[in-house]
Amino acid sequence: MYEFQALEASTSGSKDDAFYTHTLSSEEQSAAQRKPQSIKREPLVFFIMRLNLRAVLLLLIVSVAVITFCIYMRCDAFSFSPEFVRQLGRRQTSETGLLHATQSLAAPLQDIECSINQEYSIHCKRDENANEVYVPFSFLRQYFDVSGAVSSSGGGAGIESPKFNWMHSTAKVNLPKGKYDTRGVFMYFENYNVEVRDRVKCISAAEGVPVSTQWEKRGYFYPTQIAQFALAHYSKNLTEPAPRVHVLEDADSNQLEWSTPKTSNMSRIWHHKFNTSIVQFETTIGYESAISIQLNQTLDLVLSVDLLLVTNSSSLMVTVLNRDNKHRYNLHYIAAELLLSVQESNIYYGLGTGALNKWRHMTRDLHIDVQKGIVMGDKRSPLKVRRSDLEVLSIAFLGIGFYDNLTLSTSNHLAHFYDAAEWFVHNQDHKSGGWTNPVRRSLNGFAELRPGWISAMGQGHAISVLARAYWHSGGDERYLRAAALGLQPYRVYSRDGGVLAQFMDKYYWYEEYPTTPASYVLNGFIYSLLGLYDLNSTAPGKIAREAGKLFAQGMYSLKKMLLLYDTGSGTSYDLRHLSLGVAPNLARWDYHATHVNQLLLLATIDSDPLILQTAERWKGYMFGKRAKHN
Amino acid sequence: MYEFQALEASTSGSKDDAFYTHTLSSEEQSAAQRKPQSIKREPLVFFIMRLNLRAVLLLLIVSVAVITFCIYMRCDAFSFSPEFVRQLGRRQTSETGLLHATQSLAAPLQDIECSINQEYSIHCKRDENANEVYVPFSFLRQYFDVSGAVSSSGGGAGIESPKFNWMHSTAKVNLPKGKYDTRGVFMYFENYNVEVRDRVKCISAAEGVPVSTQWEKRGYFYPTQIAQFALAHYSKNLTEPAPRVHVLEDADSNQLEWSTPKTSNMSRIWHHKFNTSIVQFETTIGYESAISIQLNQTLDLVLSVDLLLVTNSSSLMVTVLNRDNKHRYNLHYIAAELLLSVQESNIYYGLGTGALNKWRHMTRDLHIDVQKGIVMGDKRSPLKVRRSDLEVLSIAFLGIGFYDNLTLSTSNHLAHFYDAAEWFVHNQDHKSGGWTNPVRRSLNGFAELRPGWISAMGQGHAISVLARAYWHSGGDERYLRAAALGLQPYRVYSRDGGVLAQFMDKYYWYEEYPTTPASYVLNGFIYSLLGLYDLNSTAPGKIAREAGKLFAQGMYSLKKMLLLYDTGSGTSYDLRHLSLGVAPNLARWDYHATHVNQLLLLATIDSDPLILQTAERWKGYMFGKRAKHN
């Protein structure tokens, strides 16, 4: 549009165009100023003959120079009044309809001081003709907390012009693909990569679940995070294509030619109890005696193996190459009470001494194990390793032990899922039914939560995991029993070690953080409800009814309290403003998006229009829409 | 700052300045294009001799024209790449530190499309060198609901540069001048001019109080408005200088030479009961027989008189001149059941037939009476009359009656105040204790309130008036009794005809609008509390205790519920979002300012830091401050 109008102006220019204002370089200005001197030096006859030509040129240049100079110097006497310029603009518009072009050619924007609420000033631009002031985005970004960026185009002056993309919120809304189904994907967790997060120290080799450093640097098991790890893998298993699975050695139909040093021994034997062949190995101490196999496997970076180590000097070692920088890493899985330890290129994961002489199925994402090792070794500027750059060079066994089903695959989501489900079975407090958080947790304004606190979000998430494990395993009662016991804290007030609160002595609430007074974190509450819904959907009889009752009680509260979170332009994260009498703790956009996503999901299982209407309005807030004022 | 930098650039310009881009008029362009032709027509000898001079001029003009033309045509081949210009900018900065000046001279802002949340586009400006995008304020105004205007300076190009004033809110915060005192100014109501409001039809001559048209066009008595009228005048009486009072005629020490037609009669007689002289008049029908006095009184436009009319054809007539347009208005105060009626320049106010044979003290603001008459006569484009333009030309009495103390003064606030206080004494529903609203009131989403509803704000305001009247009158029990009876609706639920609601079955609330479900309008609630405080401060014994109990109950609720209104960037007007499950009804800035003003006032009588801290935070919202997000 704009180019077209500018073109018109330059071809259909009339006398009025001469009043465009100009900018002129200082070189041109000095050229204009030199002119009078050169005239004096020329003979009169030439001067007269040249007058015609030179008059045009001189008049032109001098006028341009004077106008420009006057504008720069704010020289009132010589400049045209704004009123005059405006009249001119109007006349042109009515004559040729070229106001837009006139403005953009004639009046470069002026600088104008912009006083913000009489508190401070910023530099703005003004288009006096169009009666418009332009405000710099760098100011708007911080004042209104909006985002924006110029879209990169091919080289700047390319054919496609650059565009500025104003984003009220950079967070993403996930529309549910259909009615929520406990047996299916959890929320949109197929997009989650829990183990990649910086606050995940590593995946414990002893447990196969993430270790968090979020609130305590030395690392601890955080039930909420472990459940999200499980739910992400459960969901990925449903949404991703089936993995490529490469069974390296099962002592049966898949066998490899292992390099076995003379002092070492490897044999395939029949395991009567398992009714399958397994591999037995025995080596002396020192890696040179390990039985090993050379590989050049890329992409298939998830290793799994059934392993039994007999002595605590036994281990499994995997050597991985970063093809980008030719760096080699040795991943050691050792029978020691150790989480993660790094010595130069040797990265040690401990399987725990309790693992000795016990079969265990171990599943390791070698990319994650390398990356977490690198971070451990260089916390300040750890190298980011691309998954596609990694190559498995060798696998080796050392010491005395047995193994079977040594496999490399692109993924093994269900193995991760079940590792986590097992963790919940084995790490529940049998008295309270809670999966306790072993760290202090301090919420601004509230009394600190002491280690051992239970989170309704953690309980709900764990129950969502266990309900899926119960269903997916075809009815393993251990999962069901753990899930049912996990309901218990929903009925116990926070002050008594549970997660229950009551809003205005009226509405029951399940607390993500069981603070005193209550904090009423919204997203954690809804996650706690999803756990109840999941158990209600999968458990038999009495357990389903119990979960259903707690779910109904929570949904009732949610509908009564949901609007408490609505600020008319966003949401608050919790209700600490009501509990503590302080400013609302506004939800940043990604939490706000979580609220929207959760409500959209709930709307697929609860037809109360309040849920969907609120979700839609809250979605609108992400695009700058606001509730009306009176 | 900026001018200074631009100046520097134009005096210290280097070769690099030549790369500034230019705009050029089409006249200049065609001049440049004509040049080659004129060269061919000139003899060679002149051409060579001129070469030196012309070379400079031509090179200059042609290069300017080509560059400009190329930019207009987006002619890639001839334009400098942005990268080159950037390099140049960097070089200059390091050499001379003039980046800012360079940019503003060299690179006029480019147009850039700005895509708003991928929903629609607006035109922005871009300064590529400074990596800044400028957004038009006309967009920001509607998107963020902010205000702004260029401050007018002396002619635009004057010495003082214009400034753009960004105003997050245009509303005003009124800081309390000290501890709130019931005997003093009410809030900041000395700034209120109730009778001037468009929604005030007129001041009833029968009652001396405003008649509202806010919710019903034919006009009705709106207790809240009448109380504000009273409180404004009570407050003005305390803050304004004492009025100039000009007693025209009191049949005693002040006497005028009245023009008395032959058929008429006027005499000064002794009133035994009042123990003072009064004027008796008797005229035939027709204005030519009126007894009258000519005046040329300006500014003293508040007329007061003690008047007794005997027949319903009797009246008081005041003729007023608009000195600006020489228009005359005859204000007739007649003994009729009539609010306001206009026939050309005759404006009739009815005193009511009940006024016959009864003394009444009447106080009229002639400016208001003229203005409301003009509006009544020409609703579409009524003339605005300036107070300073009005002149009282004459006062006349017609028919049969008596009068005394005919006075003109600059103001008579206490008379207006007591007129309203009397209205509350005489218009209270003795069963409910309420001052009922005789109109339907429809709040979006709620069932309509039917005529006869009572407002806690109206009750509180009325009690504030009556408490002051009781105190100021030195203890007139009628005022006290009415105020005490006015407490009754505070104890009766809305559904039973009162104004009481309960939030979450827990906190008592006094409803400005007794809706079902409750609406919890904040500002009305606080006004209802001020009434209770006022009565508690002025009434004796039991009544004070009753008011105090209701006040304490309300303050308790206020502290528990105040944060429900806090959106983190403003306040909501009510809690209809919680009652109805809809979007919050955000308070527009002037209501938000009212919230702030009310809290600042309450903070002077309640030391709970919650009140003052919240007020201060809410004040910050008016300057664009926001609560933090997590």
Short mmCIF file of N, CA and C in Angstrom, two decimals, chain B residues 531-587:
data_model
loop_
_atom_site.label_atom_id
_atom_site.label_comp_id
_atom_site.label_asym_id
_atom_site.label_seq_id
_atom_site.Cartn_x
_atom_site.Cartn_y
_atom_site.Cartn_z
N GLY B 531 -21.44 6.73 57.15
CA GLY B 531 -22.66 7.17 57.82
C GLY B 531 -22.72 6.63 59.24
N LEU B 532 -22.40 5.35 59.39
CA LEU B 532 -22.40 4.74 60.72
C LEU B 532 -21.37 5.40 61.63
N TYR B 533 -20.21 5.66 61.04
CA TYR B 533 -19.16 6.32 61.83
C TYR B 533 -19.63 7.70 62.28
N ASP B 534 -20.25 8.42 61.37
CA ASP B 534 -20.71 9.78 61.68
C ASP B 534 -21.73 9.77 62.81
N LEU B 535 -22.65 8.82 62.76
CA LEU B 535 -23.67 8.78 63.81
C LEU B 535 -23.05 8.35 65.13
N ASN B 536 -22.12 7.40 65.03
CA ASN B 536 -21.41 6.96 66.24
C ASN B 536 -20.66 8.13 66.88
N SER B 537 -20.17 9.04 66.05
CA SER B 537 -19.35 10.15 66.56
C SER B 537 -20.18 11.28 67.15
N THR B 538 -21.47 11.36 66.78
CA THR B 538 -22.25 12.54 67.16
C THR B 538 -23.43 12.22 68.07
N ALA B 539 -23.95 10.99 67.94
CA ALA B 539 -25.17 10.67 68.69
C ALA B 539 -24.84 10.36 70.14
N PRO B 540 -25.81 10.53 71.00
CA PRO B 540 -25.59 10.17 72.40
C PRO B 540 -25.88 8.67 72.62
N GLY B 541 -25.30 8.16 73.68
CA GLY B 541 -25.57 6.83 74.25
C GLY B 541 -25.91 5.69 73.33
N LYS B 542 -27.13 5.22 73.47
CA LYS B 542 -27.56 3.99 72.84
C LYS B 542 -27.46 4.05 71.31
N ILE B 543 -27.87 5.16 70.75
CA ILE B 543 -27.83 5.29 69.29
C ILE B 543 -26.39 5.21 68.80
N ALA B 544 -25.49 5.89 69.51
CA ALA B 544 -24.07 5.83 69.14
C ALA B 544 -23.57 4.38 69.19
N ARG B 545 -23.96 3.67 70.23
CA ARG B 545 -23.51 2.28 70.38
C ARG B 545 -24.04 1.40 69.25
N GLU B 546 -25.30 1.60 68.91
CA GLU B 546 -25.87 0.81 67.81
C GLU B 546 -25.14 1.07 66.50
N ALA B 547 -24.92 2.35 66.22
CA ALA B 547 -24.20 2.70 64.99
C ALA B 547 -22.78 2.14 65.03
N GLY B 548 -22.16 2.24 66.20
CA GLY B 548 -20.79 1.76 66.36
C GLY B 548 -20.68 0.27 66.14
N LYS B 549 -21.68 -0.46 66.59
CA LYS B 549 -21.67 -1.91 66.41
C LYS B 549 -21.77 -2.28 64.93
N LEU B 550 -22.67 -1.60 64.25
CA LEU B 550 -22.81 -1.86 62.81
C LEU B 550 -21.54 -1.45 62.05
N PHE B 551 -20.94 -0.37 62.50
CA PHE B 551 -19.70 0.09 61.87
C PHE B 551 -18.60 -0.93 62.07
N ALA B 552 -18.44 -1.41 63.28
CA ALA B 552 -17.38 -2.38 63.58
C ALA B 552 -17.59 -3.67 62.76
N GLN B 553 -18.84 -4.09 62.68
CA GLN B 553 -19.17 -5.29 61.89
C GLN B 553 -18.79 -5.09 60.42
N GLY B 554 -19.07 -3.91 59.91
CA GLY B 554 -18.74 -3.61 58.51
C GLY B 554 -17.24 -3.50 58.29
N MET B 555 -16.55 -2.87 59.21
CA MET B 555 -15.09 -2.73 59.06
C MET B 555 -14.42 -4.10 59.10
N TYR B 556 -14.96 -4.98 59.93
CA TYR B 556 -14.42 -6.34 59.99
C TYR B 556 -14.56 -7.02 58.62
N SER B 557 -15.74 -6.90 58.04
CA SER B 557 -15.95 -7.49 56.70
C SER B 557 -15.04 -6.83 55.68
N LEU B 558 -14.95 -5.51 55.76
CA LEU B 558 -14.14 -4.79 54.78
C LEU B 558 -12.71 -5.30 54.77
N LYS B 559 -12.15 -5.48 55.97
CA LYS B 559 -10.75 -5.94 56.04
C LYS B 559 -10.62 -7.36 55.51
N LYS B 560 -11.62 -8.17 55.73
CA LYS B 560 -11.56 -9.55 55.25
C LYS B 560 -11.78 -9.62 53.74
N MET B 561 -12.51 -8.69 53.21
CA MET B 561 -12.94 -8.80 51.80
C MET B 561 -12.26 -7.81 50.87
N LEU B 562 -11.53 -6.86 51.43
CA LEU B 562 -10.98 -5.78 50.62
C LEU B 562 -10.15 -6.30 49.45
N LEU B 563 -9.34 -7.32 49.74
CA LEU B 563 -8.43 -7.80 48.71
C LEU B 563 -9.16 -8.53 47.58
N LEU B 564 -10.42 -8.87 47.80
CA LEU B 564 -11.21 -9.48 46.72
C LEU B 564 -11.36 -8.52 45.55
N TYR B 565 -11.19 -7.24 45.81
CA TYR B 565 -11.39 -6.23 44.77
C TYR B 565 -10.10 -5.90 44.04
N ASP B 566 -8.99 -6.44 44.52
CA ASP B 566 -7.68 -6.07 44.00
C ASP B 566 -7.34 -6.95 42.80
N THR B 567 -7.22 -6.35 41.63
CA THR B 567 -6.90 -7.13 40.42
C THR B 567 -5.41 -7.13 40.12
N GLY B 568 -4.62 -6.45 40.92
CA GLY B 568 -3.19 -6.39 40.67
C GLY B 568 -2.81 -5.25 39.73
N SER B 569 -3.82 -4.65 39.10
CA SER B 569 -3.53 -3.48 38.26
C SER B 569 -4.67 -2.48 38.36
N GLY B 570 -5.61 -2.75 39.21
CA GLY B 570 -6.76 -1.87 39.40
C GLY B 570 -7.69 -2.53 40.40
N THR B 571 -8.95 -2.15 40.38
CA THR B 571 -9.91 -2.77 41.29
C THR B 571 -11.17 -3.14 40.52
N SER B 572 -11.94 -4.04 41.10
CA SER B 572 -13.26 -4.29 40.53
C SER B 572 -14.27 -3.48 41.34
N TYR B 573 -15.32 -3.10 40.64
CA TYR B 573 -16.33 -2.21 41.21
C TYR B 573 -17.18 -2.95 42.22
N ASP B 574 -17.44 -4.23 41.91
CA ASP B 574 -18.27 -5.04 42.79
C ASP B 574 -17.76 -6.47 42.72
N LEU B 575 -18.54 -7.41 43.26
CA LEU B 575 -18.12 -8.81 43.20
C LEU B 575 -19.11 -9.63 42.37
N ARG B 576 -19.67 -9.00 41.35
CA ARG B 576 -20.66 -9.75 40.57
C ARG B 576 -20.03 -10.95 39.87
N HIS B 577 -18.72 -10.90 39.63
CA HIS B 577 -18.09 -12.06 39.00
C HIS B 577 -18.21 -13.28 39.90
N LEU B 578 -18.14 -13.06 41.22
CA LEU B 578 -18.28 -14.19 42.13
C LEU B 578 -19.73 -14.61 42.28
N SER B 579 -20.63 -13.63 42.28
CA SER B 579 -22.04 -13.95 42.47
C SER B 579 -22.66 -14.58 41.23
N LEU B 580 -22.22 -14.11 40.06
CA LEU B 580 -22.86 -14.53 38.81
C LEU B 580 -21.98 -15.42 37.95
N GLY B 581 -20.70 -15.56 38.31
CA GLY B 581 -19.80 -16.38 37.50
C GLY B 581 -19.48 -15.76 36.16
N VAL B 582 -19.45 -14.44 36.13
CA VAL B 582 -19.15 -13.73 34.87
C VAL B 582 -17.82 -12.98 35.01
N ALA B 583 -17.47 -12.24 33.95
CA ALA B 583 -16.25 -11.44 33.99
C ALA B 583 -16.35 -10.42 35.12
N PRO B 584 -15.22 -10.09 35.74
CA PRO B 584 -15.27 -9.04 36.77
C PRO B 584 -15.72 -7.72 36.14
N ASN B 585 -16.47 -6.96 36.93
CA ASN B 585 -16.92 -5.64 36.51
C ASN B 585 -15.88 -4.64 37.00
N LEU B 586 -14.86 -4.43 36.17
CA LEU B 586 -13.74 -3.60 36.60
C LEU B 586 -14.19 -2.17 36.86
N ALA B 587 -13.60 -1.57 37.86
CA ALA B 587 -13.91 -0.17 38.18
C ALA B 587 -13.19 0.73 37.20
#
